XYZ file of C-alpha atoms in Angstrom:
318
model
C 165.343 73.205 -17.392
C 169.007 72.427 -16.743
C 171.596 74.527 -18.553
C 175.311 73.749 -18.853
C 177.643 76.720 -19.303
C 180.866 75.816 -21.119
C 182.569 79.245 -21.192
C 182.717 82.124 -18.762
C 180.471 85.049 -19.625
C 179.043 88.099 -17.913
C 177.588 87.120 -14.546
C 174.165 88.466 -15.471
C 173.629 85.520 -17.791
C 173.579 82.901 -15.037
C 172.007 85.250 -12.504
C 169.049 86.085 -14.711
C 168.551 82.488 -15.823
C 168.499 81.533 -12.138
C 165.810 84.159 -11.563
C 163.787 82.662 -14.429
C 163.860 79.244 -12.738
C 166.591 77.547 -14.759
C 169.135 75.287 -13.062
C 172.627 76.353 -14.106
C 175.784 74.252 -13.997
C 179.257 75.463 -14.999
C 182.064 73.393 -16.510
C 184.852 75.442 -18.039
C 187.652 72.896 -17.947
C 186.491 69.358 -18.785
C 187.373 67.807 -22.132
C 184.845 67.605 -24.915
C 184.625 63.860 -24.320
C 183.779 64.406 -20.660
C 181.114 66.964 -21.543
C 179.712 64.634 -24.171
C 179.392 61.861 -21.591
C 177.091 63.939 -19.396
C 175.329 66.200 -21.890
C 172.215 63.993 -22.003
C 171.321 65.412 -18.599
C 170.911 68.955 -19.911
C 168.190 70.859 -21.739
C 170.449 73.680 -22.881
C 174.077 74.638 -23.317
C 175.648 78.087 -23.457
C 179.115 78.576 -24.949
C 181.310 80.946 -26.907
C 183.672 78.903 -29.103
C 185.323 76.398 -26.779
C 184.863 73.435 -29.113
C 182.797 72.327 -32.085
C 179.305 70.951 -31.631
C 179.228 68.118 -34.170
C 176.871 65.233 -34.986
C 178.422 62.903 -32.432
C 177.998 65.469 -29.685
C 174.423 66.247 -30.745
C 173.519 62.556 -30.827
C 174.691 62.280 -27.233
C 172.630 65.321 -26.245
C 169.337 63.459 -26.269
C 167.418 66.031 -24.194
C 168.952 69.178 -25.643
C 166.446 71.881 -26.527
C 168.699 74.859 -27.224
C 172.275 75.968 -27.836
C 173.115 79.538 -26.908
C 176.218 80.918 -28.596
C 177.425 84.095 -26.897
C 178.625 85.690 -30.106
C 177.544 86.310 -33.671
C 178.546 83.266 -35.739
C 177.387 79.668 -35.539
C 180.046 78.040 -37.725
C 181.317 75.836 -34.879
C 177.915 74.157 -34.669
C 176.448 71.642 -37.122
C 173.392 73.830 -37.518
C 171.538 71.689 -40.058
C 171.802 68.565 -37.922
C 170.871 70.445 -34.757
C 167.765 71.877 -36.393
C 166.780 68.430 -37.698
C 166.844 67.270 -34.099
C 164.579 70.146 -33.095
C 167.274 72.068 -31.221
C 166.852 75.843 -31.157
C 170.001 77.785 -32.081
C 170.470 81.138 -30.405
C 173.174 83.633 -31.363
C 173.705 87.253 -30.323
C 174.964 89.409 -33.215
C 173.003 92.331 -31.805
C 175.200 92.226 -28.721
C 178.541 93.152 -30.267
C 177.631 94.854 -33.535
C 178.325 98.342 -32.181
C 181.740 97.258 -30.917
C 182.607 95.772 -34.310
C 181.505 98.927 -36.122
C 183.663 101.119 -33.900
C 186.676 98.802 -34.212
C 186.452 98.722 -38.012
C 186.293 102.523 -38.130
C 189.205 102.787 -35.713
C 191.339 100.490 -37.850
C 190.500 102.456 -40.989
C 191.360 105.836 -39.484
C 194.556 104.459 -37.944
C 195.662 103.155 -41.331
C 194.836 106.407 -43.121
C 196.738 108.470 -40.553
C 199.629 106.021 -39.974
C 198.986 106.184 -36.243
C 200.630 102.880 -35.322
C 203.756 103.645 -37.330
C 204.020 107.194 -36.012
C 203.499 106.087 -32.420
C 206.335 103.554 -32.589
C 208.675 106.087 -34.186
C 208.031 108.812 -31.620
C 208.666 106.291 -28.834
C 212.054 105.661 -30.480
C 212.850 109.386 -30.539
C 212.035 109.811 -34.232
C 210.046 112.868 -35.348
C 209.251 112.117 -38.992
C 206.404 114.392 -39.951
C 206.563 114.112 -43.737
C 206.922 110.313 -43.598
C 203.717 110.202 -41.588
C 201.583 112.455 -43.748
C 198.168 110.810 -43.824
C 195.263 110.674 -46.233
C 191.654 111.664 -45.582
C 188.501 109.578 -45.639
C 186.484 112.518 -46.952
C 185.189 112.031 -50.504
C 185.984 108.328 -50.768
C 183.706 105.392 -51.487
C 183.460 102.779 -48.753
C 182.320 99.287 -49.728
C 180.805 96.873 -47.210
C 180.594 93.162 -48.045
C 177.900 91.532 -45.952
C 175.177 93.928 -44.867
C 173.723 92.353 -41.744
C 174.119 93.399 -38.128
C 177.840 94.136 -38.357
C 177.810 95.783 -41.784
C 174.918 98.031 -40.801
C 176.672 99.021 -37.576
C 179.782 100.041 -39.526
C 177.814 102.050 -42.086
C 176.078 103.897 -39.243
C 179.486 104.918 -37.858
C 180.360 106.417 -41.244
C 177.399 108.809 -41.241
C 179.481 111.677 -39.893
C 181.945 111.455 -42.776
C 181.503 112.823 -46.279
C 181.708 109.424 -47.956
C 179.605 107.320 -50.285
C 178.782 103.925 -48.780
C 177.965 100.942 -50.991
C 177.084 97.451 -49.840
C 177.106 94.058 -51.489
C 175.189 91.072 -50.113
C 173.804 87.823 -51.514
C 170.457 88.755 -49.932
C 168.297 91.218 -51.828
C 166.876 94.500 -50.539
C 169.198 94.896 -47.551
C 170.372 98.404 -48.382
C 169.137 101.292 -46.272
C 169.570 105.015 -45.720
C 173.205 104.464 -44.712
C 174.327 102.283 -47.633
C 173.233 101.733 -51.212
C 173.087 98.094 -52.265
C 174.769 97.458 -55.620
C 175.862 94.570 -57.806
C 179.291 93.050 -57.272
C 180.400 94.519 -60.602
C 179.465 98.066 -59.588
C 180.948 97.497 -56.134
C 184.300 96.467 -57.590
C 184.307 99.398 -60.013
C 183.736 102.151 -57.454
C 185.049 101.403 -53.971
C 188.226 102.760 -52.378
C 187.814 100.808 -49.145
C 186.506 97.279 -48.569
C 185.248 96.218 -45.149
C 184.281 92.575 -44.684
C 181.306 91.711 -42.457
C 180.262 88.230 -43.583
C 179.693 85.060 -41.522
C 181.808 81.978 -42.147
C 179.947 79.750 -44.601
C 180.970 77.537 -47.532
C 180.381 80.583 -49.762
C 182.708 82.862 -47.811
C 185.611 80.468 -47.166
C 188.650 81.754 -49.113
C 186.395 84.326 -50.764
C 188.989 87.107 -50.748
C 191.602 85.561 -53.013
C 193.828 86.777 -55.842
C 191.081 86.523 -58.464
C 188.578 88.421 -56.346
C 191.058 91.161 -55.432
C 192.178 91.697 -59.022
C 188.600 92.297 -60.145
C 188.613 95.679 -58.382
C 189.152 98.607 -60.708
C 191.090 100.722 -58.202
C 193.645 99.918 -55.514
C 191.810 99.742 -52.193
C 192.200 99.571 -48.416
C 190.974 96.395 -46.745
C 189.434 95.845 -43.299
C 188.467 92.423 -41.943
C 186.634 92.173 -38.630
C 184.600 89.149 -39.760
C 186.269 85.740 -40.150
C 189.899 85.016 -40.936
C 189.241 82.022 -43.153
C 187.385 84.230 -45.614
C 190.754 85.637 -46.721
C 193.611 83.787 -48.440
C 196.479 85.439 -46.592
C 199.186 84.729 -49.160
C 197.023 86.337 -51.858
C 196.397 89.357 -49.671
C 200.146 89.664 -49.071
C 200.828 89.490 -52.822
C 198.306 92.290 -53.318
C 199.928 94.385 -50.587
C 203.292 93.916 -52.284
C 201.891 94.965 -55.667
C 199.972 97.851 -54.038
C 196.674 96.559 -55.351
C 195.765 96.601 -51.649
C 197.060 99.832 -50.108
C 196.832 98.724 -46.505
C 194.968 96.268 -44.297
C 193.375 96.213 -40.865
C 192.999 92.594 -39.762
C 191.258 91.642 -36.538
C 190.973 88.019 -37.669
C 193.350 85.630 -39.437
C 192.973 82.390 -41.332
C 195.425 80.744 -38.925
C 193.060 80.977 -35.949
C 191.992 77.745 -34.326
C 188.291 76.908 -34.123
C 188.154 78.239 -30.566
C 189.463 81.643 -31.785
C 191.712 81.593 -28.716
C 195.140 81.000 -30.283
C 197.132 80.891 -33.507
C 200.307 78.800 -33.509
C 201.642 76.209 -31.101
C 205.240 76.129 -29.949
C 207.567 73.443 -31.224
C 207.813 70.807 -28.480
C 211.589 70.564 -28.808
C 212.828 74.082 -29.506
C 209.980 76.073 -27.988
C 209.992 78.268 -31.080
C 206.859 79.319 -32.900
C 207.030 78.729 -36.637
C 204.986 81.299 -38.489
C 203.934 81.165 -42.135
C 205.869 83.442 -44.458
C 202.743 85.399 -45.320
C 202.006 86.095 -41.659
C 205.563 87.234 -41.070
C 205.116 89.751 -43.889
C 202.003 91.130 -42.184
C 203.902 91.497 -38.917
C 206.684 93.446 -40.618
C 204.420 95.693 -42.722
C 203.923 99.317 -41.725
C 200.656 99.514 -43.653
C 199.041 96.610 -41.771
C 197.289 96.798 -38.394
C 196.624 93.574 -36.491
C 194.444 92.833 -33.469
C 193.651 89.466 -31.799
C 189.988 88.927 -32.743
C 188.743 91.614 -30.369
C 186.605 93.802 -32.635
C 183.469 92.704 -30.780
C 185.287 92.288 -27.469
C 184.464 95.311 -25.320
C 183.346 95.769 -21.717
C 179.962 96.878 -23.006
C 179.556 94.065 -25.541
C 180.283 91.429 -22.888
C 177.191 92.567 -21.041
C 175.090 93.089 -24.175
C 175.917 89.642 -25.546
C 174.899 87.957 -22.306
C 171.708 89.988 -22.071
C 170.781 89.152 -25.664
C 171.114 85.426 -24.979
C 168.996 85.663 -21.826
C 166.319 87.669 -23.610
C 166.095 85.187 -26.480
C 165.945 82.176 -24.144
C 163.206 83.920 -22.180
C 161.096 84.562 -25.274
C 161.407 80.962 -26.471
C 161.226 78.944 -23.269
C 159.450 81.001 -20.599
């Protein structure tokens, strides 16, 4: 079987596929149109999020048997159409779930203890102890929306803290020893912290909006290491201003391009980057922590993601 690799990944992926007898080709620079023109010669493709795999592309891929996505989500692929054509879809949420769980916990503790703010102030020669008095996680109720690989990994990280963990998911019976599954009504009545761990689907697009936020009984802290387009940023900003949301840790933003590789383009004439007003507020806020979609992006997860893809290809096609 011939496999085309469209993004760089850990070297073990190609090395192990070679050992299994696959023929591997790499093309990390050609346009989508150029890839589309030659894709009929391949049995499989492996990518991260370089471009979308749509109907036109799939129609051109007449011999394609599998698509391996070195990551958790498959929203950049027309999954229904691919499956109708008998193409196996392979993702690797197991590969970076631990990294995401650790990152979410790190963001939460940094927010509670004002670590980013305090660090910047000390570097400027300021020693403001009272201004940087933190709050403790102990005794609070943590709510997890989406209790799959990522949600479960986060709840596991919370086991050493004296907290109650609740989860909400559209699937039934997903709760476990680390989190009690509850209705959305109970979830919104009890939680002090909300951590989002949902995939991007039609149900989750713009899910966290003004209406949803205002249904919570108590002000809460918000962490998003899932997908940026699940959150209406201007509504989140309004809630930060009103203190309905006490602080936010955002690894993902609705402004991300489909490739997840960039946000805004420079103006061709001035070279300036025009940022939405809501995003500018996030940048200026001391109770907001931002990171560039790297929650699952660790040295260890790079290897685990690649190994997961290899293992799944091996089970299906060897």
